[in-house]
C-alpha cells in the first residue's frame, strides 16, 4: 500500500536533507562526491566508480568485462573506454550501440558476474519500450540516404568559417559600429558552433568535435558532463549538468533553496558569461592541484581555443592588446549565449524534472524515462539549422545520441508510433514555454507529484 502524499513528501524531504539516498529512487545510494567542491567531470567519474560495483573493470548490466586489450581497437575511439574504466556503462552501451551484433561481442571480454546490484534504476527489457524502439530505428536507418548528414557538416563548417572571418573583422575595423556588428556576429557564431559541435562529440572520434574547444571549453570534459552523465542519467542526482551549476542554480526542489538560486533566471546572467574561461582555468589549475591530472586528463587539444585570437591577430594586424580585448568580449558573450540556449533547451521545466518526484515506477524503462525528462519544441524541430543550433529533436537525440542530428527527422514516425503503443509520456512545447518553465523550476522549493497509488 502506497504511503499518503504527506507521508511520502515528508520522507523524501528527510532523505534529501540527510543525503543518504536518491529522492526519486529511495533504494539507491546518494551519489558519492556529488557535493564535493570541484563538481567537475573527473570528480564525477571518481564518485561513480565508488558506487557502481565495477571493481576497476567495465560493468554492463550485472556482468563485469575487461576491455583493456580492446581500448585501442574500439571503433568509436579509445577515449570512451579510457574515461569509463571502473564504472557501470550499461546505459551508454545500450544507447551507443544500435547493431544487435555488438552485444554478442561482449562474451569475448567477460570476467565474472558483479557482486552487487546495479546502482541505477533503469531497465532494458527485451520487449520494453527502448529496446523495441532501438530495433525499429536500426531498421529505419538502413533506408536513409548515405549523404543525409551532409547538411549538418555544412552548417558546422559554415559557422566555423563565419567565426574566423567575423572575429578578425571585429579587430580590423576602426569604426565603432562596424566593429560592434562583427563582434556580435562572432559571438553568435562561437555560441552556435559550440552547440553544433556537440552533434559530433557524441560520435566516434572525428575532427569536427575538436572545434568545440574553440570556446576554451574542453570537449573531453563535455563528453563526461554531457554524454556520460547528463544523457544517461537525465535530471537525476547523477546528472552533472545539474549538480555542477550548484550553488548558483538549483533545479532540484529543496526547502532551504537560497534567494540567489530562486532568482537564478536573473543571477545566471552574471555567471554564464565567464563559464567558458572559468572551465579552462579550472582545468588548467587541476594540473597543479591534482596528482597525475596532467598525464591522465590533459591533452594537446586543450590549447585549440588559443587559435582564435592568433587568427584574429594574424588576419587583422591589430595590436595584441586590442586582439585580446576583443577576443575576451567574444568569448564571454558567446558563453552567455550558449548557456542561455542550453538551460532553456528541453529539460529545466517543472514537467520534466523528475528528481524530487516519485516516478511511476522505481525501475522504469530507460527510454520511457528519457521521454519523461524532456519536452520537445514543435517550433524548433521543423528546421535543420534550428535543430543543429538550438538542441532540437531532443527526445530522439537522447535516445540515439550517436545518430547525426540531420537524420533524426527520418525517425520521428516510428518514434511517435511506439510512444503511442507503449503510452510513453511524449510531450511537445514551445521555446517560449520552456523559458517560462525554467524560471518556474529555479524558484520551486516543494515536491510536486503525488506518490504512486
mmCIF file of N, CA, C and O in Angstrom, residues 29 44 163 200 299 403 414:
data_model
loop_
_atom_site.group_PDB
_atom_site.id
_atom_site.type_symbol
_atom_site.label_atom_id
_atom_site.label_comp_id
_atom_site.label_asym_id
_atom_site.label_seq_id
_atom_site.Cartn_x
_atom_site.Cartn_y
_atom_site.Cartn_z
ATOM 1 N N UNK A 29 21.766 4.677 -3.588
ATOM 2 C CA UNK A 29 22.666 5.489 -2.781
ATOM 3 C C UNK A 29 22.769 6.914 -3.316
ATOM 4 O O UNK A 29 22.785 7.131 -4.524
ATOM 5 N N UNK A 44 33.237 13.557 -10.868
ATOM 6 C CA UNK A 44 32.028 12.763 -11.114
ATOM 7 C C UNK A 44 32.383 11.311 -11.457
ATOM 8 O O UNK A 44 31.758 10.377 -10.953
ATOM 9 N N UNK A 163 32.925 32.324 -37.885
ATOM 10 C CA UNK A 163 33.596 32.732 -36.647
ATOM 11 C C UNK A 163 34.974 33.308 -36.933
ATOM 12 O O UNK A 163 35.340 34.371 -36.408
ATOM 13 N N UNK A 200 28.828 16.173 -32.893
ATOM 14 C CA UNK A 200 29.955 15.318 -33.271
ATOM 15 C C UNK A 200 30.676 14.738 -32.058
ATOM 16 O O UNK A 200 31.372 13.728 -32.175
ATOM 17 N N UNK A 299 45.307 17.179 -22.565
ATOM 18 C CA UNK A 299 45.642 16.770 -23.922
ATOM 19 C C UNK A 299 46.013 17.986 -24.778
ATOM 20 O O UNK A 299 45.748 19.124 -24.411
ATOM 21 N N UNK A 403 23.460 9.152 -33.510
ATOM 22 C CA UNK A 403 22.842 9.401 -34.816
ATOM 23 C C UNK A 403 22.923 10.887 -35.123
ATOM 24 O O UNK A 403 22.582 11.730 -34.286
ATOM 25 N N UNK A 414 8.317 6.417 -36.648
ATOM 26 C CA UNK A 414 8.369 5.181 -35.869
ATOM 27 C C UNK A 414 8.464 5.487 -34.373
ATOM 28 O O UNK A 414 7.932 4.752 -33.534
#
